[in-house]
Short mmCIF file of C-alpha atoms in Angstrom, two decimals:
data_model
loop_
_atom_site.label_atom_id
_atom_site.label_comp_id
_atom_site.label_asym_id
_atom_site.label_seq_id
_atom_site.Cartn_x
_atom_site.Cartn_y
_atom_site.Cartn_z
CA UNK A 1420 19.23 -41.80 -12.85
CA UNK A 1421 16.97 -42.19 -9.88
CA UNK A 1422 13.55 -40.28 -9.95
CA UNK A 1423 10.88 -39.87 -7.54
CA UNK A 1424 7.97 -38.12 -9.12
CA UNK A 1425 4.19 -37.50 -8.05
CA UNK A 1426 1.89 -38.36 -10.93
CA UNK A 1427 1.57 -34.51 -11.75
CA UNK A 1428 4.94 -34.35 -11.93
CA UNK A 1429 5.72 -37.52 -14.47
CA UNK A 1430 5.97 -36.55 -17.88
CA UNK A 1431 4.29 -38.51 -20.72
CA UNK A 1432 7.28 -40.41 -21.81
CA UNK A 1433 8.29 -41.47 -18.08
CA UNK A 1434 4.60 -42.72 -16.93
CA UNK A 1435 4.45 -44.58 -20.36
CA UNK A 1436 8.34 -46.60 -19.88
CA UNK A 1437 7.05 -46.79 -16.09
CA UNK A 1438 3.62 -48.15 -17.03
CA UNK A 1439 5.29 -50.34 -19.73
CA UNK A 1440 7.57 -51.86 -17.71
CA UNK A 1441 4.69 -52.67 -15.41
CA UNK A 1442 2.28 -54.51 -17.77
CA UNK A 1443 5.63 -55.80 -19.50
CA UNK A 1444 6.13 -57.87 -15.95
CA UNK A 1445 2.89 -58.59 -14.03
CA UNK A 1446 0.48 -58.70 -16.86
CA UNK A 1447 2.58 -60.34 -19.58
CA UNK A 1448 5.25 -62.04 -17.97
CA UNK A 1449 2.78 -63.75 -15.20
CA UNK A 1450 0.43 -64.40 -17.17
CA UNK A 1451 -1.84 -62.02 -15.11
CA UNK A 1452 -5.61 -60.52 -16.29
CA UNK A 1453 -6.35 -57.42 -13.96
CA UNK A 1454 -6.60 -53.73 -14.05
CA UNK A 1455 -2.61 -52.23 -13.84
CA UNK A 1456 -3.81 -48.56 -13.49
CA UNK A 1457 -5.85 -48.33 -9.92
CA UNK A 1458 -6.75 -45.53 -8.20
CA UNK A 1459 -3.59 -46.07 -6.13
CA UNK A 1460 -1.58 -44.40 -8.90
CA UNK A 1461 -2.42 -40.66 -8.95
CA UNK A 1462 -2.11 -40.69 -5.07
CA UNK A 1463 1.18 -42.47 -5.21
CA UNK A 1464 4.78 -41.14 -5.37
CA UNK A 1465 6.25 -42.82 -8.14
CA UNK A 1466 10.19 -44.14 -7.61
CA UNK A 1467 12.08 -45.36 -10.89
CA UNK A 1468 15.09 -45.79 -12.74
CA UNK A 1469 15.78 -44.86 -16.20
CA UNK A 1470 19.22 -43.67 -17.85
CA UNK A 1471 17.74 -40.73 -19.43
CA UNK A 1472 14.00 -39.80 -20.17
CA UNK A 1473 14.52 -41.37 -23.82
CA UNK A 1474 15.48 -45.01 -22.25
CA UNK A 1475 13.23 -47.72 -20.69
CA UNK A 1476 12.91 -47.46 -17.27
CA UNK A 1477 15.11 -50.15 -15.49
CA UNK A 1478 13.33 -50.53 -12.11
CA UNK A 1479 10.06 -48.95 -10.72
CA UNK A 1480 7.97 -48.67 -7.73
CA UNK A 1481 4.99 -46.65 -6.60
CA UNK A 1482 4.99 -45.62 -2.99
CA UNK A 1483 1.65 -44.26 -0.77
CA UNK A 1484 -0.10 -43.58 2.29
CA UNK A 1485 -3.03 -46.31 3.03
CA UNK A 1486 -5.16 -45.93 6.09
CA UNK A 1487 -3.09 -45.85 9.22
CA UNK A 1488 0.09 -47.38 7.13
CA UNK A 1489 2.59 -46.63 4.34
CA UNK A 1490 3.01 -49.18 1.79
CA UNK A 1491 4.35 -49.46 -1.77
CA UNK A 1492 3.87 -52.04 -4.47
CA UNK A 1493 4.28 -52.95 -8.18
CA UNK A 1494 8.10 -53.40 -7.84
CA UNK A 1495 9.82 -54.52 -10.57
CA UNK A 1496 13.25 -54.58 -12.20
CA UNK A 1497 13.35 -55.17 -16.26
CA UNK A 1498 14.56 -58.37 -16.75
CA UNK A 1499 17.91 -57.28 -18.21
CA UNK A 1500 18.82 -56.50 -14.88
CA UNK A 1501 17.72 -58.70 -12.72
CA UNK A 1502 20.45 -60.21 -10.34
CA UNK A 1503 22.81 -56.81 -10.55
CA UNK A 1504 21.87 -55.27 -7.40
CA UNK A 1505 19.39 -52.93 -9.07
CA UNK A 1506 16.43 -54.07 -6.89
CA UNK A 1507 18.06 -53.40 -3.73
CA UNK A 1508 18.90 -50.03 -4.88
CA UNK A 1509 15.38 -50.13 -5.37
CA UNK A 1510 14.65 -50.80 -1.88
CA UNK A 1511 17.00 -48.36 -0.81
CA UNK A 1512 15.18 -45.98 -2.81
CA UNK A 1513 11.70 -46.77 -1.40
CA UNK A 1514 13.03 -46.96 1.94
CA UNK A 1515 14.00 -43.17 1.62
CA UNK A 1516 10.90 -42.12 0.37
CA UNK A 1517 9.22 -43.67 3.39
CA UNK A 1518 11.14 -41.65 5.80
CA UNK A 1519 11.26 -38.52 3.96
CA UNK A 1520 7.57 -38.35 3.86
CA UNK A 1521 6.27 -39.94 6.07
CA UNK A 1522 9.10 -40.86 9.06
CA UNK A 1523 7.96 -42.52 11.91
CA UNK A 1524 5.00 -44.68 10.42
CA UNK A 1525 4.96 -48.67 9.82
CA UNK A 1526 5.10 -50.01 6.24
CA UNK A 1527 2.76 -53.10 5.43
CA UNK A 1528 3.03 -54.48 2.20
CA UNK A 1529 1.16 -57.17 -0.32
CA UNK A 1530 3.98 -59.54 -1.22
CA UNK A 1531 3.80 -62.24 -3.89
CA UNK A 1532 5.02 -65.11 -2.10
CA UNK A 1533 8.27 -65.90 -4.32
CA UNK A 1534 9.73 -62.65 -2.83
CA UNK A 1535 9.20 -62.55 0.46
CA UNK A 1536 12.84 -63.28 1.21
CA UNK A 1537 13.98 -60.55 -0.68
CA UNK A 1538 11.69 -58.13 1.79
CA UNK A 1539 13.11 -60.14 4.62
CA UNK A 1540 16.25 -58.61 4.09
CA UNK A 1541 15.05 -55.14 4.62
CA UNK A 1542 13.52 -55.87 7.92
CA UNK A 1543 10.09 -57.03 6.92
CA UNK A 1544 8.01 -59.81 8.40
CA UNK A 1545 5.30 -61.82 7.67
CA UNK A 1546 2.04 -61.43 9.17
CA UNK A 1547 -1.18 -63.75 9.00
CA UNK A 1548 -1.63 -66.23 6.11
CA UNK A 1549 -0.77 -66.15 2.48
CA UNK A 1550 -4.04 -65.10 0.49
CA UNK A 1551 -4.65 -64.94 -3.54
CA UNK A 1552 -4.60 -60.96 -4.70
CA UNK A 1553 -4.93 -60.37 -8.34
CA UNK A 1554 -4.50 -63.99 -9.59
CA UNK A 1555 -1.48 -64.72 -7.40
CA UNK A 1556 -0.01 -65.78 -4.03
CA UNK A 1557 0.78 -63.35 -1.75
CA UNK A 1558 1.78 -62.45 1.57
CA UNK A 1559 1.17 -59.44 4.33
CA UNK A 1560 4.28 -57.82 5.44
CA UNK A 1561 5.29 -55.42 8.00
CA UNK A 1562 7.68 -53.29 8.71
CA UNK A 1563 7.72 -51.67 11.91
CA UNK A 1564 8.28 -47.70 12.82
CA UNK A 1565 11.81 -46.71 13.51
#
């Protein structure tokens, strides 16, 4: 079932399968050193998947305002799943959020550069040159108002 939670509003055993899933992917599965928990995180609304509370989550992102922008980041689907349509539910998810809270306003996003196809698709677009953030390629995108 889809939740979208503030941090206040998580309870224990969600932020842990959220958080797990998290490290699980960008610190252990890339091979990345870096701090997971930012100050980003109590600000954020947080958009998963689990099928119950008692279950890992499945697929996770944290959406927030940033200056004169919306973005979102750490998006992730547990491996399991990958290729089964979960991360454009995802997407769809996050997309909704967006709107809900804050309609009318651009999203930019940090994208690691293997996925910047993927945020194509949703109407995203590159902007300026790829740069290293936290140990890994990425990209700028924007997505303009509508």
């Amino acid at each position: 079932m889809w939740q979208k939670k503030t941090m206040d509003n998580l309870t224990a055993n969600e932020f842990y399968q959220t958080l797990k899933l998290r490290i699980d992917t960008f610190v252990v599965e890339q091979n990345r050193i870096y701090h997971e928990l930012d100050e980003n995180d109590p600000k954020a609304i947080h958009v998963f998947y689990q099928e119950s509370e008692k279950h890992p989550a499945l697929a996770y992102a944290r959406v927030f305002e940033n200056g004169d922008h919306i973005t979102f980041g750490r998006v992730v689907t547990a491996p399991a799943t990958r290729g089964t349509g979960l991360g454009n539910q995802l997407m769809t998810q996050i997309l909704a959020v967006c709107q809900e809270n804050w309609p009318g306003q651009a999203i930019e996003i940090e994208s690691q550069e293997q996925v910047v196809g993927f945020y194509e698709k949703f109407g995203f677009t590159a902007i300026g040159q790829p740069f290293i953030f936290e140990g890994t390629p990425h990209v700028t995108m924007r997505r303009e108002a509508k």
